[in-house]
Amino acid sequence: MSDCDGSPSTSSSSSRRFSLADIQSATDNFSDELVIGQGGFGKVYKGSISDGESMTVAVKRLNPRSRQGAREFRTEIEMLSRFRYPYLVSLIGYCEEPDEMILVYEYMPRGNFADHLHRSGKNYSAPLPWLRRLRICIDAARGLDYLHTGTSIQPDRAIHRDVKSSNILLDHNWDAKISDFGLSKLGPEDQAYSHVSTEVKGTFGYLDPEYYLTRRLTRKSDVYAFGVVMLEALCGRPAVDLSGDEEQWGLAGWAQYCIGEGTVDEIIDPSVKEEIKQDCLMDFVQIAVECLRNIPRKRPTMAEIVVRLEFALAMQEGKNSYKIVKPAKLDLALQEGEDSSDVVKPAKMTFSRKVQRYFLGTTSVNSDTKPTSKVQRNHSSISNSILPDKDGAMSNNQDGVLAQELPSGGQTPTPSFKQFTFTELKSITKNFSNERILSKGSHVVAFKGWIDEKTYNPSEFGVGMAVVVKEITPNGFQDLGLSQILEFLRNCSHPNLVKILGYCTSEYSRDYNMFLVHEYMQKGSLDNHLFRKGAEPLSWPIRLKIAIGAARGIAFLHTIAKQNMYSEFEASDILLDKILVCRREVDEDWARTSLSSSGKLKSTLMGMELQERIPSRAARQVAQLVLQCLNTELRSRPSMEEVLFNLETIEKGTSS
Ligand SMILES: Nc1ncnc2c1ncn2[C@@H]1O[C@H](COP(=O)(O)OP(=O)(O)OP(=O)(O)O)[C@@H](O)[C@H]1O
C-alpha cells in the first residue's frame, strides 16, 4: 500500500505546472475582488488562464500561516492526477516555487453545496428544491464510490477523509463534484473493512466516532460523513450549529434522536418539506441513518448508497409508484447476529430468513436506536399485511396482494406484487385471444392487456395501465422452483428493469403454465428500432442513453445476484434468457432503457451508419469498451459497473 502522507514526488503527468507569473496574471495579482472562498489551506480565487483559449479556473493559494502545507499540497496533486472522474473536481495544474504552493482547478460556478443549504455565500440565491438536493447527493455518492472502489483501469482506492457539504462543488448545471483531497489516504485494495491507522483528521460534525476513538480509518468513515451531508440536505442545517439548544449542536446526534422519537418531520427543512414524497423520504432517512451506524461494518458501501439513492430519486420522480423491494435493503435488517424473532415467525414457504425480512420491509431503522420511529411504524404496517398466519403460512389479503404499500394521506394502497387469478388473466387478455398476442416463442407467449393502475384489477381495452401477460411453460424455467423464481422477481425492481407487477400459478391455468404480468413498454424492443426496415435511425445521444440504461439494469441484476440468497445462480443467465422477465425494452421517453443482449449492444454502438455522426473521440472510446467487453479471456472483461462508468464518462464528454 502506498501512502500519500509520505512524500511522493508531485505527479504532474496530467497536470500543468504554472509559473508564479502565470498565476499572478490569472488572478490580477491575487486581487481580493476575485476571492471566492477560504478554507484551511488558504484563499481561493477566481481566475482566468489562457491555453490557446481562455479558461476560468479556481486558484487555491497556500497561506503560509496555514496549518496545512506541503503534505496536503502534494497529496492533492497526487490524488487528483490519479483519480479523474466526472464526479471529482479536476485539477488543471499547480505552481510550486520557493515561497508559493498554488493549486489550479476547474472552476465550479455555483460554489459549494453547504452555502446553498445554509443560505450563505455569494452563490446563494434561493433554497434548493428537494430534487436538486437529491441529485447532488447522488453525484457526490458516485464520486466517493469511484474513490473507494477504483476501476480495472484505475485500480487505486482511496479514502477522502474530509467529506462535508463544503467539499461538494456545483457546476452551472448543478452537477456536483467532490473536491479537496488534501487529507486523502490511498487505502487498502480489497476489503472494505481493512484500515489504516492515522492521526485523526477531518472536520468536526462529520467525524466518524469509531475513527475518532480508535484511529482506525476505513472507507466507512467517509460513509459516516456522507450520512451527515444527507441530513444537512434534508434538514437544511449545518453539521454543527452552536446557536441553539445544547442537544441540537451536532446534527448527526440530533437528527438520529428525532428519527428515533418519530419526530423527523419537525427537522425537515421547511422549504422542501411539502415537496418530498413519503416513499422517497423514508428511503432517504433510512440510508442516512444506516450511514451513521456506530459499527462501521454495518454501514452501507458507497456503491449501495448510489443504487439506493437512485431508487429514492425514481420514487420522488414518480417512476416507481408502487412499493418495490430493493436489494440493498438486505443489509438493513439482516445484520450478523441480529435476531429476527421479534419480526415474524418462520413461514412454511421456502423463503429464506433473509428473504422474509427483506420482503417484509425493514423493522429497524438503526440497530443503534430504539424501534419507535414513524419510519419504523410505517414499515411495520407493511409487514402486518403479510404476516404469516398461525400455521405459519403466508397469508394474502382478499385481493391476492402479497405486499402493500400504505401511502400517506389515505390513498388507495397500490399492490406491489400481485398474485393474479387465472380468471383475472383471462379477462385481461380477452380470453388469451390471438388478436392480443404480441409475440410467440417456444416456451413463452406474450399477450397485451390493461389493468387498473391502483388495484391491478382487469380493466377495459385501452383503459388504465397497459401490461404484458407472459405465459411461460415449465421448461422455460429450467430447474428453478417457483419460490426461487418469485423470490428473485420480487427483488428485481429497478428503474432500468421492466416492472414485474405480478404472477399467476393457478391450478386452472393451461398445462400448469406460469404467468407473469409486467408493464408494457410503449416503444417496443430496441432491435425493432435498430433493424426494422424503414425505422427512423436513432441518434447517437439516444443510443448512448439506451446503452447506459441497459448497463444500469444489468449492473443492478449483478448486484442482487451477488447477495447470498442468489449465490446458487447467475442473474444474467436466468433472467435474461430463461425466465425472460427482464428482456429489457425501451419505454416511452427513452429514459429507462435497455437492450436485449450484449450482441445488440455491440451492434448498437458500432452501427456503421452512425459512425460519421459520433464524435470521433467518443467513437474511439466506445470501440475500445466494446473490445474489452468481447475479450475472450473472461477475467479481462470489465464488470458491468465499469462498463456503466465508462459509458457515463463518454456521455459526459459528448455533452460537454
Ligand atoms: N474549484 C472551485 N470552483 C469554485 N469554487 C471553489 C473551488 N474550490 C474551492 N472553491 C470555493 O472555495 C471554498 C474553500 O475551498 P477549500 O477547499 O479551500 O476549503 P474548505 O474545503 O471549505 O475548507 P478546508 O480546506 O478547511 O476543509 C469552497 O468551499 C468553495 O466555495
PDB file of N, CA, C and O and ligand atoms in Angstrom, residues 36-42 44 58 60 68 89 105-109 111-112 115 123 162 164 166-167 169 179-180 203, ligand 1:
ATOM      1  N   ILE A  36     -13.094  33.826  -3.906  1.00  0.00           N
ATOM      2  CA  ILE A  36     -14.410  33.160  -3.931  1.00  0.00           C
ATOM      3  C   ILE A  36     -14.575  32.206  -2.755  1.00  0.00           C
ATOM      4  O   ILE A  36     -15.643  31.622  -2.565  1.00  0.00           O
ATOM      5  N   GLY A  37     -13.540  32.051  -1.978  1.00  0.00           N
ATOM      6  CA  GLY A  37     -13.689  31.154  -0.836  1.00  0.00           C
ATOM      7  C   GLY A  37     -12.419  31.152  -0.005  1.00  0.00           C
ATOM      8  O   GLY A  37     -11.377  31.682  -0.412  1.00  0.00           O
ATOM      9  N   GLN A  38     -12.552  30.558   1.154  1.00  0.00           N
ATOM     10  CA  GLN A  38     -11.398  30.484   2.050  1.00  0.00           C
ATOM     11  C   GLN A  38     -11.520  29.187   2.823  1.00  0.00           C
ATOM     12  O   GLN A  38     -12.569  28.906   3.413  1.00  0.00           O
ATOM     13  N   GLY A  39     -10.473  28.383   2.811  1.00  0.00           N
ATOM     14  CA  GLY A  39     -10.503  27.133   3.573  1.00  0.00           C
ATOM     15  C   GLY A  39      -9.259  27.053   4.433  1.00  0.00           C
ATOM     16  O   GLY A  39      -8.509  28.035   4.574  1.00  0.00           O
ATOM     17  N   GLY A  40      -9.053  25.876   5.013  1.00  0.00           N
ATOM     18  CA  GLY A  40      -7.909  25.686   5.887  1.00  0.00           C
ATOM     19  C   GLY A  40      -6.586  25.880   5.159  1.00  0.00           C
ATOM     20  O   GLY A  40      -5.566  26.225   5.763  1.00  0.00           O
ATOM     21  N   PHE A  41      -6.578  25.675   3.858  1.00  0.00           N
ATOM     22  CA  PHE A  41      -5.346  25.761   3.077  1.00  0.00           C
ATOM     23  C   PHE A  41      -5.007  27.212   2.762  1.00  0.00           C
ATOM     24  O   PHE A  41      -3.841  27.624   2.741  1.00  0.00           O
ATOM     25  N   GLY A  42      -6.023  27.986   2.539  1.00  0.00           N
ATOM     26  CA  GLY A  42      -5.806  29.398   2.205  1.00  0.00           C
ATOM     27  C   GLY A  42      -6.957  29.934   1.382  1.00  0.00           C
ATOM     28  O   GLY A  42      -8.026  29.315   1.321  1.00  0.00           O
ATOM     29  N   VAL A  44      -9.170  31.106  -1.918  1.00  0.00           N
ATOM     30  CA  VAL A  44      -9.438  30.582  -3.258  1.00  0.00           C
ATOM     31  C   VAL A  44      -9.897  31.749  -4.132  1.00  0.00           C
ATOM     32  O   VAL A  44     -10.774  32.520  -3.732  1.00  0.00           O
ATOM     33  N   ALA A  58     -10.290  28.014 -10.708  1.00  0.00           N
ATOM     34  CA  ALA A  58     -10.245  28.377  -9.288  1.00  0.00           C
ATOM     35  C   ALA A  58      -8.805  28.171  -8.834  1.00  0.00           C
ATOM     36  O   ALA A  58      -8.213  27.130  -9.107  1.00  0.00           O
ATOM     37  N   LYS A  60      -6.191  28.061  -5.715  1.00  0.00           N
ATOM     38  CA  LYS A  60      -6.108  27.938  -4.256  1.00  0.00           C
ATOM     39  C   LYS A  60      -4.659  28.181  -3.840  1.00  0.00           C
ATOM     40  O   LYS A  60      -3.755  27.455  -4.267  1.00  0.00           O
ATOM     41  N   GLN A  68      -2.085  23.654   7.264  1.00  0.00           N
ATOM     42  CA  GLN A  68      -1.864  22.732   6.154  1.00  0.00           C
ATOM     43  C   GLN A  68      -0.617  23.190   5.410  1.00  0.00           C
ATOM     44  O   GLN A  68      -0.169  24.304   5.574  1.00  0.00           O
ATOM     45  N   VAL A  89     -13.737  16.944  -8.764  1.00  0.00           N
ATOM     46  CA  VAL A  89     -13.240  18.191  -9.355  1.00  0.00           C
ATOM     47  C   VAL A  89     -11.890  17.921 -10.030  1.00  0.00           C
ATOM     48  O   VAL A  89     -11.056  17.187  -9.497  1.00  0.00           O
ATOM     49  N   TYR A 105      -7.686  24.626 -10.249  1.00  0.00           N
ATOM     50  CA  TYR A 105      -8.755  23.651 -10.516  1.00  0.00           C
ATOM     51  C   TYR A 105      -9.703  24.160 -11.583  1.00  0.00           C
ATOM     52  O   TYR A 105      -9.798  25.361 -11.829  1.00  0.00           O
ATOM     53  N   GLU A 106     -10.504  23.224 -12.100  1.00  0.00           N
ATOM     54  CA  GLU A 106     -11.641  23.664 -12.926  1.00  0.00           C
ATOM     55  C   GLU A 106     -12.530  24.516 -12.018  1.00  0.00           C
ATOM     56  O   GLU A 106     -12.642  24.267 -10.809  1.00  0.00           O
ATOM     57  N   TYR A 107     -13.147  25.522 -12.606  1.00  0.00           N
ATOM     58  CA  TYR A 107     -13.972  26.447 -11.831  1.00  0.00           C
ATOM     59  C   TYR A 107     -15.393  25.904 -11.718  1.00  0.00           C
ATOM     60  O   TYR A 107     -15.986  25.483 -12.711  1.00  0.00           O
ATOM     61  N   MET A 108     -15.941  25.891 -10.521  1.00  0.00           N
ATOM     62  CA  MET A 108     -17.308  25.396 -10.298  1.00  0.00           C
ATOM     63  C   MET A 108     -18.184  26.605  -9.959  1.00  0.00           C
ATOM     64  O   MET A 108     -18.188  27.087  -8.821  1.00  0.00           O
ATOM     65  N   PRO A 109     -18.894  27.117 -10.969  1.00  0.00           N
ATOM     66  CA  PRO A 109     -19.515  28.442 -10.819  1.00  0.00           C
ATOM     67  C   PRO A 109     -20.568  28.561  -9.734  1.00  0.00           C
ATOM     68  O   PRO A 109     -20.826  29.654  -9.255  1.00  0.00           O
ATOM     69  N   GLY A 111     -20.362  27.286  -6.747  1.00  0.00           N
ATOM     70  CA  GLY A 111     -19.783  27.203  -5.402  1.00  0.00           C
ATOM     71  C   GLY A 111     -20.083  25.893  -4.703  1.00  0.00           C
ATOM     72  O   GLY A 111     -20.271  24.861  -5.346  1.00  0.00           O
ATOM     73  N   ASN A 112     -20.133  25.942  -3.380  1.00  0.00           N
ATOM     74  CA  ASN A 112     -20.270  24.674  -2.655  1.00  0.00           C
ATOM     75  C   ASN A 112     -21.701  24.433  -2.179  1.00  0.00           C
ATOM     76  O   ASN A 112     -22.497  25.350  -2.028  1.00  0.00           O
ATOM     77  N   ASP A 115     -23.129  26.220   1.140  1.00  0.00           N
ATOM     78  CA  ASP A 115     -23.658  27.587   1.053  1.00  0.00           C
ATOM     79  C   ASP A 115     -25.109  27.601   0.605  1.00  0.00           C
ATOM     80  O   ASP A 115     -25.916  28.396   1.086  1.00  0.00           O
ATOM     81  N   ASN A 123     -22.967  32.775  -3.750  1.00  0.00           N
ATOM     82  CA  ASN A 123     -23.684  31.971  -4.744  1.00  0.00           C
ATOM     83  C   ASN A 123     -25.115  31.654  -4.363  1.00  0.00           C
ATOM     84  O   ASN A 123     -25.889  31.189  -5.179  1.00  0.00           O
ATOM     85  N   ASP A 162     -12.315  13.860   4.346  1.00  0.00           N
ATOM     86  CA  ASP A 162     -12.868  15.159   4.715  1.00  0.00           C
ATOM     87  C   ASP A 162     -14.155  15.418   3.928  1.00  0.00           C
ATOM     88  O   ASP A 162     -14.347  16.477   3.340  1.00  0.00           O
ATOM     89  N   LYS A 164     -17.651  16.557   3.360  1.00  0.00           N
ATOM     90  CA  LYS A 164     -18.556  17.523   4.000  1.00  0.00           C
ATOM     91  C   LYS A 164     -19.208  18.345   2.895  1.00  0.00           C
ATOM     92  O   LYS A 164     -18.744  18.352   1.746  1.00  0.00           O
ATOM     93  N   SER A 166     -19.233  21.427   2.270  1.00  0.00           N
ATOM     94  CA  SER A 166     -18.458  22.493   1.620  1.00  0.00           C
ATOM     95  C   SER A 166     -17.403  21.913   0.682  1.00  0.00           C
ATOM     96  O   SER A 166     -16.765  22.646  -0.071  1.00  0.00           O
ATOM     97  N   ASN A 167     -17.225  20.608   0.708  1.00  0.00           N
ATOM     98  CA  ASN A 167     -16.326  19.967  -0.255  1.00  0.00           C
ATOM     99  C   ASN A 167     -17.091  19.323  -1.404  1.00  0.00           C
ATOM    100  O   ASN A 167     -16.563  18.501  -2.144  1.00  0.00           O
ATOM    101  N   LEU A 169     -18.813  20.557  -4.700  1.00  0.00           N
ATOM    102  CA  LEU A 169     -18.915  21.784  -5.508  1.00  0.00           C
ATOM    103  C   LEU A 169     -19.893  21.567  -6.664  1.00  0.00           C
ATOM    104  O   LEU A 169     -20.107  20.439  -7.117  1.00  0.00           O
ATOM    105  N   SER A 179     -14.526  17.644  -3.923  1.00  0.00           N
ATOM    106  CA  SER A 179     -13.249  18.369  -4.001  1.00  0.00           C
ATOM    107  C   SER A 179     -12.449  18.176  -2.712  1.00  0.00           C
ATOM    108  O   SER A 179     -12.911  17.518  -1.788  1.00  0.00           O
ATOM    109  N   ASP A 180     -11.283  18.784  -2.697  1.00  0.00           N
ATOM    110  CA  ASP A 180     -10.439  18.876  -1.503  1.00  0.00           C
ATOM    111  C   ASP A 180      -9.897  17.525  -1.043  1.00  0.00           C
ATOM    112  O   ASP A 180     -10.418  16.912  -0.105  1.00  0.00           O
ATOM    113  N   THR A 203     -13.249  17.002   9.830  1.00  0.00           N
ATOM    114  CA  THR A 203     -13.917  18.213  10.287  1.00  0.00           C
ATOM    115  C   THR A 203     -14.956  17.853  11.332  1.00  0.00           C
ATOM    116  O   THR A 203     -15.708  16.881  11.149  1.00  0.00           O
TER     117      THR A 203
HETATM  118  N1  LIG B   1     -12.899  24.661  -7.993  1.00  0.00           N
HETATM  119  C1  LIG B   1     -13.628  25.565  -7.348  1.00  0.00           C
HETATM  120  N2  LIG B   1     -14.562  26.292  -8.002  1.00  0.00           N
HETATM  121  C2  LIG B   1     -15.312  27.185  -7.358  1.00  0.00           C
HETATM  122  N3  LIG B   1     -15.208  27.436  -6.055  1.00  0.00           N
HETATM  123  C3  LIG B   1     -14.307  26.751  -5.336  1.00  0.00           C
HETATM  124  C4  LIG B   1     -13.453  25.795  -5.946  1.00  0.00           C
HETATM  125  N4  LIG B   1     -12.656  25.263  -4.987  1.00  0.00           N
HETATM  126  C5  LIG B   1     -12.990  25.865  -3.848  1.00  0.00           C
HETATM  127  N5  LIG B   1     -13.973  26.782  -4.038  1.00  0.00           N
HETATM  128  C6  LIG B   1     -14.620  27.624  -3.023  1.00  0.00           C
HETATM  129  O1  LIG B   1     -13.697  27.919  -2.014  1.00  0.00           O
HETATM  130  C7  LIG B   1     -14.143  27.379  -0.764  1.00  0.00           C
HETATM  131  C8  LIG B   1     -12.936  26.974   0.053  1.00  0.00           C
HETATM  132  O2  LIG B   1     -12.401  25.817  -0.540  1.00  0.00           O
HETATM  133  P1  LIG B   1     -11.368  24.892   0.213  1.00  0.00           P
HETATM  134  O3  LIG B   1     -11.359  23.592  -0.463  1.00  0.00           O
HETATM  135  O4  LIG B   1     -10.064  25.581   0.339  1.00  0.00           O
HETATM  136  O5  LIG B   1     -11.907  24.915   1.666  1.00  0.00           O
HETATM  137  P2  LIG B   1     -12.934  24.047   2.504  1.00  0.00           P
HETATM  138  O6  LIG B   1     -12.993  22.679   1.993  1.00  0.00           O
HETATM  139  O7  LIG B   1     -14.223  24.796   2.594  1.00  0.00           O
HETATM  140  O8  LIG B   1     -12.233  24.079   3.907  1.00  0.00           O
HETATM  141  P3  LIG B   1     -10.979  23.205   4.420  1.00  0.00           P
HETATM  142  O9  LIG B   1      -9.925  23.270   3.392  1.00  0.00           O
HETATM  143  O10 LIG B   1     -10.605  23.900   5.679  1.00  0.00           O
HETATM  144  O11 LIG B   1     -11.503  21.859   4.624  1.00  0.00           O
HETATM  145  C9  LIG B   1     -15.075  26.260  -1.143  1.00  0.00           C
HETATM  146  O12 LIG B   1     -15.988  25.948  -0.113  1.00  0.00           O
HETATM  147  C10 LIG B   1     -15.759  26.822  -2.383  1.00  0.00           C
HETATM  148  O13 LIG B   1     -16.808  27.685  -2.014  1.00  0.00           O
END
